[in-house]
Tab-separated table of C-alpha atoms and ligand atoms in Angstrom:
chain	number	residue	atom	x	y	z
A	133	MET	CA	47.258	9.167	-18.426
A	134	ARG	CA	46.082	9.233	-14.840
A	135	THR	CA	43.543	11.997	-15.619
A	136	ARG	CA	42.266	9.945	-18.532
A	137	THR	CA	41.792	6.905	-16.338
A	138	ILE	CA	39.848	8.959	-13.811
A	139	ALA	CA	37.706	10.441	-16.587
A	140	ALA	CA	37.033	6.961	-17.971
A	141	LEU	CA	36.155	5.746	-14.495
A	142	ALA	CA	33.818	8.686	-13.963
A	143	GLY	CA	32.151	7.822	-17.266
A	144	MET	CA	31.714	4.236	-16.185
A	145	ILE	CA	30.259	5.297	-12.854
A	146	THR	CA	27.787	7.600	-14.637
A	147	MET	CA	26.789	4.720	-16.898
A	148	LEU	CA	26.326	2.452	-13.901
A	149	PHE	CA	24.078	4.967	-12.180
A	150	CYS	CA	22.072	5.419	-15.363
A	151	ALA	CA	21.692	1.707	-16.032
A	152	ASN	CA	18.257	1.636	-14.401
A	153	GLY	CA	17.140	4.656	-16.377
A	154	CYS	CA	17.719	6.932	-13.414
A	155	THR	CA	19.050	10.338	-14.375
A	156	ALA	CA	19.708	13.413	-12.319
A	157	SER	CA	17.692	15.533	-14.741
A	158	THR	CA	15.876	18.430	-13.116
A	159	GLU	CA	13.626	18.907	-16.139
A	160	LYS	CA	10.064	19.558	-14.974
A	161	THR	CA	7.062	17.732	-16.303
A	162	GLU	CA	4.309	20.302	-16.043
A	163	THR	CA	1.290	18.112	-16.352
A	164	LYS	CA	0.250	15.151	-14.296
A	165	ALA	CA	-0.716	11.767	-15.658
A	166	LYS	CA	-4.336	11.161	-16.665
A	167	TYR	CA	-4.390	7.809	-14.896
A	168	ILE	CA	-2.599	7.641	-11.566
A	169	PHE	CA	-1.990	4.559	-9.435
A	170	LEU	CA	-0.371	4.882	-6.022
A	171	PHE	CA	0.358	1.605	-4.253
A	172	ILE	CA	1.414	1.687	-0.613
A	173	GLY	CA	2.839	-1.450	0.946
A	174	ASP	CA	2.176	-0.751	4.609
A	175	GLY	CA	5.347	-1.624	6.481
A	176	MET	CA	7.117	-2.776	3.299
A	177	GLY	CA	10.811	-2.070	3.694
A	178	ASN	CA	13.655	-3.130	1.438
A	179	SER	CA	14.082	-6.446	3.279
A	180	HIS	CA	10.418	-7.375	2.853
A	181	VAL	CA	10.906	-6.944	-0.892
A	182	ALA	CA	14.282	-8.746	-0.856
A	183	ALA	CA	12.888	-11.661	1.165
A	184	THR	CA	9.934	-12.029	-1.204
A	185	GLU	CA	12.232	-12.091	-4.229
A	186	SER	CA	14.490	-14.586	-2.462
A	187	TYR	CA	11.431	-16.778	-1.864
A	188	LEU	CA	10.382	-16.486	-5.529
A	189	SER	CA	13.909	-17.472	-6.557
A	190	TYR	CA	13.852	-20.451	-4.176
A	191	LYS	CA	10.611	-21.595	-5.815
A	192	VAL	CA	12.435	-22.003	-9.140
A	193	GLY	CA	15.588	-23.503	-7.644
A	194	LYS	CA	17.698	-20.332	-7.574
A	195	LEU	CA	19.347	-18.205	-4.884
A	196	GLY	CA	18.283	-14.906	-6.434
A	197	GLY	CA	17.370	-13.141	-9.634
A	198	GLU	CA	13.586	-13.549	-9.617
A	199	GLN	CA	11.776	-10.209	-9.468
A	200	LEU	CA	8.444	-8.796	-8.483
A	201	CYS	CA	6.615	-6.757	-11.106
A	202	PHE	CA	7.213	-3.432	-9.377
A	203	THR	CA	10.943	-3.888	-8.768
A	204	GLN	CA	11.333	-3.956	-12.550
A	205	PHE	CA	10.061	-0.387	-12.844
A	206	PRO	CA	12.726	1.918	-14.303
A	207	TYR	CA	12.856	4.511	-11.501
A	208	LEU	CA	13.895	3.741	-7.954
A	209	GLY	CA	14.059	6.116	-5.017
A	210	LEU	CA	14.653	5.866	-1.301
A	211	CYS	CA	12.200	7.679	0.922
A	212	THR	CA	12.639	8.941	4.492
A	213	THR	CA	9.667	8.438	6.789
A	214	TYR	CA	10.183	10.209	10.163
A	215	SER	CA	7.119	11.981	11.563
A	216	ALA	CA	6.714	15.439	13.143
A	217	ASP	CA	7.215	14.036	16.642
A	218	ASN	CA	9.083	10.743	16.232
A	219	THR	CA	12.091	9.163	14.516
A	220	ILE	CA	9.879	6.166	13.907
A	221	THR	CA	6.565	7.016	12.296
A	222	ASP	CA	3.250	5.221	12.518
A	223	SER	CA	0.922	4.669	9.566
A	224	ALA	CA	-1.247	7.670	10.427
A	225	ALA	CA	1.565	10.237	10.301
A	226	ALA	CA	3.213	8.521	7.325
A	227	GLY	CA	-0.059	8.154	5.410
A	228	THR	CA	-0.771	11.821	6.073
A	229	ALA	CA	2.704	12.843	4.855
A	230	ILE	CA	2.246	10.857	1.639
A	231	ALA	CA	-1.374	11.879	0.996
A	232	CYS	CA	-1.168	15.499	2.106
A	233	GLY	CA	2.495	16.464	1.699
A	234	GLY	CA	2.972	17.593	5.307
A	235	LYS	CA	4.390	16.013	8.436
A	236	THR	CA	2.230	15.403	11.471
A	237	ASP	CA	2.449	13.647	14.843
A	238	ASN	CA	2.083	9.894	15.160
A	239	GLY	CA	-1.552	8.905	15.495
A	240	MET	CA	-2.958	11.833	13.502
A	241	ILE	CA	-4.898	11.572	10.250
A	242	GLY	CA	-5.014	14.315	7.604
A	243	VAL	CA	-4.257	17.147	10.025
A	244	ASN	CA	-1.097	18.981	11.086
A	245	PRO	CA	0.183	18.642	14.692
A	246	GLU	CA	-2.135	21.527	15.727
A	247	GLY	CA	-5.125	19.697	14.300
A	248	GLU	CA	-5.638	21.965	11.291
A	249	HIS	CA	-6.869	20.160	8.199
A	250	TYR	CA	-4.503	19.226	5.425
A	251	LYS	CA	-5.874	18.660	1.924
A	252	SER	CA	-4.945	15.294	0.470
A	253	MET	CA	-4.002	14.724	-3.161
A	254	ALA	CA	-7.268	12.798	-3.566
A	255	TYR	CA	-9.300	15.951	-2.825
A	256	GLU	CA	-7.120	18.041	-5.144
A	257	LEU	CA	-7.431	15.516	-7.955
A	258	LYS	CA	-11.196	15.269	-7.404
A	259	GLU	CA	-11.405	19.052	-7.914
A	260	ASP	CA	-9.460	18.607	-11.144
A	261	GLY	CA	-12.103	16.210	-12.453
A	262	TYR	CA	-10.453	12.926	-11.512
A	263	LYS	CA	-12.519	9.990	-10.360
A	264	ILE	CA	-11.170	8.622	-7.101
A	265	GLY	CA	-10.741	5.040	-5.894
A	266	ILE	CA	-9.361	4.310	-2.419
A	267	MET	CA	-8.780	0.654	-1.542
A	268	THR	CA	-6.908	-1.572	0.876
A	269	SER	CA	-6.544	-5.173	1.935
A	270	VAL	CA	-7.399	-4.116	5.494
A	271	THR	CA	-10.207	-1.902	6.773
A	272	VAL	CA	-11.473	1.077	4.766
A	273	ASN	CA	-11.094	3.318	7.832
A	274	HIS	CA	-7.579	2.155	8.751
A	275	ALA	CA	-4.808	4.771	8.929
A	276	THR	CA	-3.416	4.633	5.400
A	277	PRO	CA	-6.658	4.848	3.396
A	278	ALA	CA	-8.088	7.233	6.008
A	279	SER	CA	-5.201	9.656	5.392
A	280	PHE	CA	-6.553	10.221	1.880
A	281	TYR	CA	-10.041	11.283	3.015
A	282	GLY	CA	-10.190	11.738	6.797
A	283	HIS	CA	-9.214	14.429	9.283
A	284	ASN	CA	-8.809	13.430	12.885
A	285	LYS	CA	-6.265	13.921	15.641
A	286	ARG	CA	-6.907	10.323	16.677
A	287	ARG	CA	-6.478	7.482	14.189
A	288	GLY	CA	-8.512	5.192	16.422
A	289	ALA	CA	-11.652	7.301	15.978
A	290	TYR	CA	-12.747	4.827	13.300
A	291	TYR	CA	-16.431	5.672	13.358
A	292	SER	CA	-16.013	9.445	12.958
A	293	ILE	CA	-13.373	8.899	10.283
A	294	SER	CA	-15.837	6.712	8.336
A	295	GLN	CA	-18.489	9.390	8.722
A	296	GLU	CA	-16.307	11.684	6.594
A	297	ILE	CA	-16.766	9.443	3.556
A	298	PRO	CA	-20.065	10.923	2.256
A	299	ALA	CA	-18.639	14.448	2.023
A	300	THR	CA	-15.723	13.262	-0.114
A	301	GLY	CA	-17.830	12.331	-3.121
A	302	PHE	CA	-15.077	9.848	-4.029
A	303	GLU	CA	-16.473	7.252	-6.386
A	304	PHE	CA	-15.006	3.999	-5.050
A	305	PHE	CA	-13.879	2.696	-1.678
A	306	GLY	CA	-12.777	-0.877	-1.067
A	307	GLY	CA	-11.440	-2.892	1.826
A	308	SER	CA	-12.057	-5.799	4.125
A	309	GLY	CA	-14.821	-3.753	5.745
A	310	PHE	CA	-14.955	-1.243	8.584
A	311	GLY	CA	-13.321	-1.201	11.990
A	312	GLY	CA	-15.483	0.183	14.800
A	313	PHE	CA	-18.692	-0.904	13.056
A	314	ASN	CA	-20.917	0.516	15.793
A	315	GLY	CA	-18.656	3.259	17.107
A	316	GLU	CA	-16.363	3.365	20.088
A	317	ASP	CA	-19.082	2.731	22.631
A	318	GLY	CA	-20.774	0.144	20.401
A	319	ASN	CA	-24.025	2.150	20.411
A	320	GLU	CA	-23.842	3.915	17.057
A	321	GLU	CA	-25.918	3.059	14.027
A	322	ASP	CA	-24.316	0.339	11.830
A	323	ILE	CA	-21.748	2.215	9.763
A	324	ASP	CA	-22.974	0.618	6.511
A	325	ILE	CA	-26.496	1.903	7.185
A	326	TYR	CA	-25.110	5.355	7.982
A	327	LEU	CA	-23.173	5.382	4.714
A	328	GLU	CA	-26.134	4.151	2.689
A	329	ARG	CA	-28.366	6.841	4.193
A	330	ASN	CA	-25.734	9.328	3.041
A	331	GLY	CA	-25.398	8.328	-0.582
A	332	TYR	CA	-23.027	5.344	-0.714
A	333	GLN	CA	-23.996	1.851	-1.786
A	334	VAL	CA	-22.196	-0.612	0.537
A	335	CYS	CA	-21.680	-4.027	-1.092
A	336	TYR	CA	-20.443	-7.232	0.498
A	337	GLY	CA	-18.724	-9.545	-1.987
A	338	VAL	CA	-18.341	-9.406	-5.760
A	339	GLU	CA	-21.823	-10.645	-6.626
A	340	GLU	CA	-23.494	-7.839	-4.702
A	341	PHE	CA	-20.989	-5.335	-6.097
A	342	ASN	CA	-21.678	-6.341	-9.692
A	343	ALA	CA	-25.432	-6.166	-9.134
A	344	GLU	CA	-25.297	-2.691	-7.549
A	345	ALA	CA	-22.504	-1.054	-9.566
A	346	PRO	CA	-24.534	-0.094	-12.663
A	347	GLN	CA	-27.096	1.751	-10.517
A	348	THR	CA	-24.880	3.949	-8.405
A	349	ASP	CA	-22.051	6.452	-8.753
A	350	ARG	CA	-20.769	6.063	-5.172
A	351	ILE	CA	-19.877	2.575	-4.055
A	352	ILE	CA	-18.049	0.780	-1.246
A	353	PHE	CA	-16.800	-2.775	-1.589
A	354	CYS	CA	-16.378	-4.889	1.556
A	355	GLN	CA	-15.335	-8.516	1.826
A	356	GLU	CA	-18.222	-10.954	2.121
A	357	SER	CA	-16.812	-12.461	5.328
A	358	ASN	CA	-17.178	-9.151	7.172
A	359	ARG	CA	-20.851	-8.616	6.479
A	360	LYS	CA	-22.423	-6.483	9.172
A	361	GLU	CA	-19.540	-6.649	11.623
A	362	SER	CA	-16.223	-4.998	12.439
A	363	ALA	CA	-13.564	-6.262	10.077
A	364	ALA	CA	-10.000	-7.121	10.883
A	365	ASN	CA	-8.844	-10.053	8.821
A	366	TYR	CA	-5.544	-10.795	7.094
A	367	VAL	CA	-5.868	-11.532	3.397
A	368	SER	CA	-3.254	-14.271	3.217
A	369	ASP	CA	-2.969	-15.529	6.770
A	370	GLY	CA	-6.007	-17.621	7.448
A	371	LYS	CA	-7.570	-16.447	4.220
A	372	VAL	CA	-11.345	-16.739	4.039
A	373	ALA	CA	-12.371	-18.577	0.880
A	374	GLU	CA	-14.939	-16.048	-0.321
A	375	ASP	CA	-12.663	-13.029	0.185
A	376	ILE	CA	-11.073	-11.552	-2.906
A	377	PRO	CA	-7.393	-10.612	-3.236
A	378	LEU	CA	-6.248	-7.021	-3.663
A	379	ALA	CA	-5.718	-7.536	-7.410
A	380	LYS	CA	-9.400	-8.317	-7.850
A	381	MET	CA	-10.287	-5.172	-5.910
A	382	VAL	CA	-8.201	-3.082	-8.327
A	383	GLU	CA	-9.983	-4.799	-11.228
A	384	LEU	CA	-13.365	-3.938	-9.716
A	385	ALA	CA	-12.265	-0.325	-9.263
A	386	LEU	CA	-10.930	-0.074	-12.811
A	387	GLY	CA	-14.136	-1.504	-14.246
A	388	TYR	CA	-16.168	0.878	-12.123
A	389	LEU	CA	-14.175	4.051	-12.784
A	390	GLY	CA	-13.648	3.347	-16.510
A	391	ASP	CA	-10.994	5.074	-18.619
A	392	GLU	CA	-12.975	7.932	-20.161
A	393	GLU	CA	-12.364	10.322	-17.283
A	394	PRO	CA	-9.003	10.688	-15.529
A	395	PHE	CA	-8.712	8.712	-12.307
A	396	PHE	CA	-6.599	8.332	-9.190
A	397	ILE	CA	-6.371	4.952	-7.492
A	398	MET	CA	-4.713	4.520	-4.103
A	399	CYS	CA	-4.295	0.875	-3.236
A	400	GLU	CA	-2.796	-0.249	0.055
A	401	GLY	CA	-1.269	-3.625	0.841
A	402	GLY	CA	-2.262	-3.089	4.436
A	403	ALA	CA	-1.631	-6.508	5.928
A	404	ILE	CA	2.096	-6.539	5.095
A	405	ASP	CA	2.385	-4.408	8.219
A	406	TRP	CA	0.177	-6.706	10.306
A	407	ALA	CA	2.151	-9.807	9.308
A	408	ALA	CA	5.437	-8.005	9.980
A	409	HIS	CA	4.250	-6.824	13.418
A	410	ASP	CA	3.844	-10.523	14.218
A	411	ASN	CA	7.289	-11.236	12.696
A	412	LYS	CA	5.615	-13.881	10.528
A	413	THR	CA	7.924	-14.325	7.572
A	414	MET	CA	5.758	-16.361	5.202
A	415	SER	CA	2.660	-14.253	5.921
A	416	THR	CA	4.729	-11.142	5.145
A	417	VAL	CA	5.989	-12.650	1.894
A	418	HIS	CA	2.457	-13.612	0.828
A	419	GLU	CA	1.165	-10.125	1.597
A	420	VAL	CA	3.926	-8.579	-0.545
A	421	LEU	CA	2.963	-11.003	-3.320
A	422	ASP	CA	-0.701	-10.000	-2.894
A	423	LEU	CA	0.315	-6.357	-3.418
A	424	ASP	CA	2.476	-7.258	-6.421
A	425	GLU	CA	-0.469	-9.046	-8.073
A	426	ALA	CA	-2.476	-5.847	-7.641
A	427	VAL	CA	0.366	-3.837	-9.183
A	428	LYS	CA	0.312	-6.222	-12.169
A	429	VAL	CA	-3.299	-5.223	-12.887
A	430	ALA	CA	-2.197	-1.570	-12.981
A	431	TYR	CA	0.829	-2.454	-15.080
A	432	ARG	CA	-1.355	-4.123	-17.714
A	433	PHE	CA	-3.448	-0.939	-17.780
A	434	TYR	CA	-0.233	1.100	-18.146
A	435	GLN	CA	0.805	-1.030	-21.142
A	436	GLU	CA	-2.466	-0.067	-22.831
A	437	HIS	CA	-2.064	3.640	-21.938
A	438	PRO	CA	1.709	4.133	-21.576
A	439	GLU	CA	1.740	7.868	-22.350
A	440	GLU	CA	-0.989	8.772	-19.875
A	441	THR	CA	-0.399	6.489	-16.897
A	442	LEU	CA	1.774	6.826	-13.802
A	443	ILE	CA	2.293	3.977	-11.331
A	444	VAL	CA	4.090	4.650	-8.061
A	445	VAL	CA	4.751	1.902	-5.523
A	446	THR	CA	6.073	2.820	-2.108
A	447	ALA	CA	5.697	2.119	1.607
A	448	ASP	CA	4.703	4.272	4.539
A	449	HIS	CA	7.427	2.871	6.804
A	450	GLU	CA	9.316	-0.324	7.564
A	451	THR	CA	7.830	-2.788	10.051
A	452	GLY	CA	9.698	-5.336	12.126
A	453	GLY	CA	13.267	-4.224	11.473
A	454	MET	CA	13.397	-7.174	9.113
A	455	ALA	CA	16.648	-8.532	7.725
A	456	VAL	CA	17.554	-11.260	5.288
A	457	GLY	CA	19.922	-12.965	7.721
A	458	SER	CA	19.907	-13.795	11.438
A	459	ARG	CA	22.428	-14.132	14.270
A	460	SER	CA	22.584	-17.882	14.355
A	461	GLY	CA	21.151	-18.950	10.996
A	462	SER	CA	23.174	-20.058	8.001
A	463	SER	CA	24.127	-17.863	5.042
A	464	THR	CA	21.211	-19.143	3.004
A	465	VAL	CA	17.593	-18.615	3.962
A	466	ASN	CA	15.909	-21.930	4.637
A	467	TRP	CA	12.720	-21.338	2.643
A	468	ALA	CA	12.017	-25.072	2.625
A	469	GLU	CA	11.382	-25.062	6.373
A	470	PHE	CA	9.342	-21.849	6.223
A	471	GLU	CA	7.244	-23.391	3.487
A	472	GLU	CA	6.848	-26.656	5.344
A	473	GLN	CA	5.302	-24.826	8.327
A	474	TRP	CA	3.095	-22.750	6.029
A	475	ASN	CA	1.782	-25.705	4.059
A	476	ALA	CA	1.313	-27.845	7.171
A	477	GLU	CA	-1.141	-25.246	8.466
A	478	GLY	CA	-2.893	-24.912	5.105
A	479	GLY	CA	-1.444	-21.511	4.203
A	480	LYS	CA	-1.251	-19.689	7.511
A	481	ASN	CA	0.895	-19.300	10.596
A	482	THR	CA	-0.588	-19.841	14.037
A	483	LEU	CA	2.736	-20.462	15.780
A	484	SER	CA	3.332	-18.757	19.101
A	485	LYS	CA	5.589	-15.721	19.312
A	486	THR	CA	8.426	-17.851	20.692
A	487	GLU	CA	7.988	-20.573	18.062
A	488	ASN	CA	8.063	-17.935	15.323
A	489	MET	CA	11.184	-16.318	16.758
A	490	GLU	CA	12.922	-19.707	16.803
A	491	LEU	CA	11.798	-20.546	13.264
A	492	ASN	CA	12.992	-17.168	11.933
A	493	GLU	CA	16.328	-17.378	13.723
A	494	ARG	CA	16.987	-20.946	12.541
A	495	CYS	CA	16.004	-20.175	8.946
A	496	SER	CA	17.974	-16.887	8.656
A	497	ILE	CA	15.332	-14.178	8.638
A	498	GLY	CA	16.026	-11.584	11.316
A	499	TRP	CA	13.489	-9.333	13.035
A	500	THR	CA	14.505	-6.676	15.537
A	501	THR	CA	11.168	-5.260	16.714
A	502	TRP	CA	7.430	-5.995	17.014
A	503	GLY	CA	6.905	-2.391	15.950
A	504	HIS	CA	8.092	-0.143	13.142
A	505	SER	CA	11.615	1.005	12.334
A	506	GLY	CA	12.953	4.306	11.042
A	507	SER	CA	14.651	2.809	7.978
A	508	PRO	CA	13.946	4.539	4.693
A	509	VAL	CA	11.608	2.748	2.289
A	510	PRO	CA	11.864	2.151	-1.453
A	511	THR	CA	9.859	4.006	-4.089
A	512	TYR	CA	9.362	2.466	-7.536
A	513	ALA	CA	7.792	4.264	-10.494
A	514	VAL	CA	6.943	3.792	-14.140
A	515	GLY	CA	5.100	5.936	-16.679
A	516	LYS	CA	4.354	9.617	-17.069
A	517	GLY	CA	6.358	11.655	-14.543
A	518	ALA	CA	8.006	8.543	-13.090
A	519	GLU	CA	11.471	10.066	-13.394
A	520	LYS	CA	10.681	12.318	-10.427
A	521	PHE	CA	10.597	9.314	-8.100
A	522	CYS	CA	14.317	8.841	-8.254
A	523	GLY	CA	17.123	9.209	-5.753
A	524	ARG	CA	16.642	10.529	-2.245
A	525	LEU	CA	13.067	11.514	-1.345
A	526	ASP	CA	11.072	12.411	1.723
A	527	ASN	CA	7.505	11.146	2.094
A	528	THR	CA	6.186	14.729	2.025
A	529	GLU	CA	7.439	15.125	-1.563
A	530	ILE	CA	5.308	12.353	-3.054
A	531	LYS	CA	2.078	14.364	-3.248
A	532	GLY	CA	3.643	17.219	-5.247
A	533	LYS	CA	5.403	14.842	-7.604
A	534	ILE	CA	2.167	12.947	-8.298
A	535	LEU	CA	0.317	16.223	-8.893
A	536	GLY	CA	2.948	17.143	-11.489
A	537	GLU	CA	4.234	20.131	-9.511
B	452	LIG	ZN1	2.187	-0.928	11.790
């Protein structure tokens, strides 16, 4: 009787674990998807996702239950993020681990701790005939996108990292623009001129992009507001009217790459991290929503090509040590007050550090650091090969799983 009860319980537990489609199958899929989307929410830990869904639920008068697009994907994993030299990684080491499948020291891009070049999945897929699109809501030469094409022991070497773009031959780059527009000493040639001299059409804004796209096979999209200068703007916080959201950037890339050839798109929600560094709750939530809208574009594409498409959504690390809950707040997050501040400033947050800390504490969102944390991050996947992104993962395993190894 007792044995039977245990067996029945074990069965129930198995069913529970399989309810989200997650199985422990070790069956190998030998071939990779024809169309691959990898979304990286920079700094997006579990609490950033939970807070955003709590906010969405609040918007329809509920305490929970509303979901982002990507949290509805059938496969869910938890990914460790430590770097070669630190418990707590930065975006350079984490981006490198994801893109290249190997650990490195904090601050390094696309190289191992000795400075030897790694080969990112973008280069490997390019060799296999894939078209490549690399895009972000922050700068094109920031750590995460740079990890897919650059090689440098110093992530801050923005100008030299950008100079690696021509040799990639990757078809599409997109972002707010470029950091270090004239190099570290400010005396270098404008980076857009350098890139144009070396085979890339640099376009500011959608109009220019649409006019140039039919005439070139190498293109870089930058936001209109960053024309001819170093870029460093948030997408949601203090949004510039003419700037396009990440979702639109994915649409531009999809239109440009087409679906005849296989493609790989890496799309980073880069400003989630920036908002979380500032411990700005509503800015963080809006940046997660901006990423989710971009994922929706990929998901619609997946619905048209379900057998040939893989979408993976993950993060490079957690930022802010965020928690849904605070020491002195109540047991329910006060989204009404967060929203009141946000709307009063016309959709941004210019509060001082202290004012933000008080607002967060009062309204039950906790933050423990202005930096990153070593908490593992979620991985969501749907489509061909998605079952591999299940259970416990390390960030160095993502490359191989995407390449169908
Ligand atoms: Zn960061």
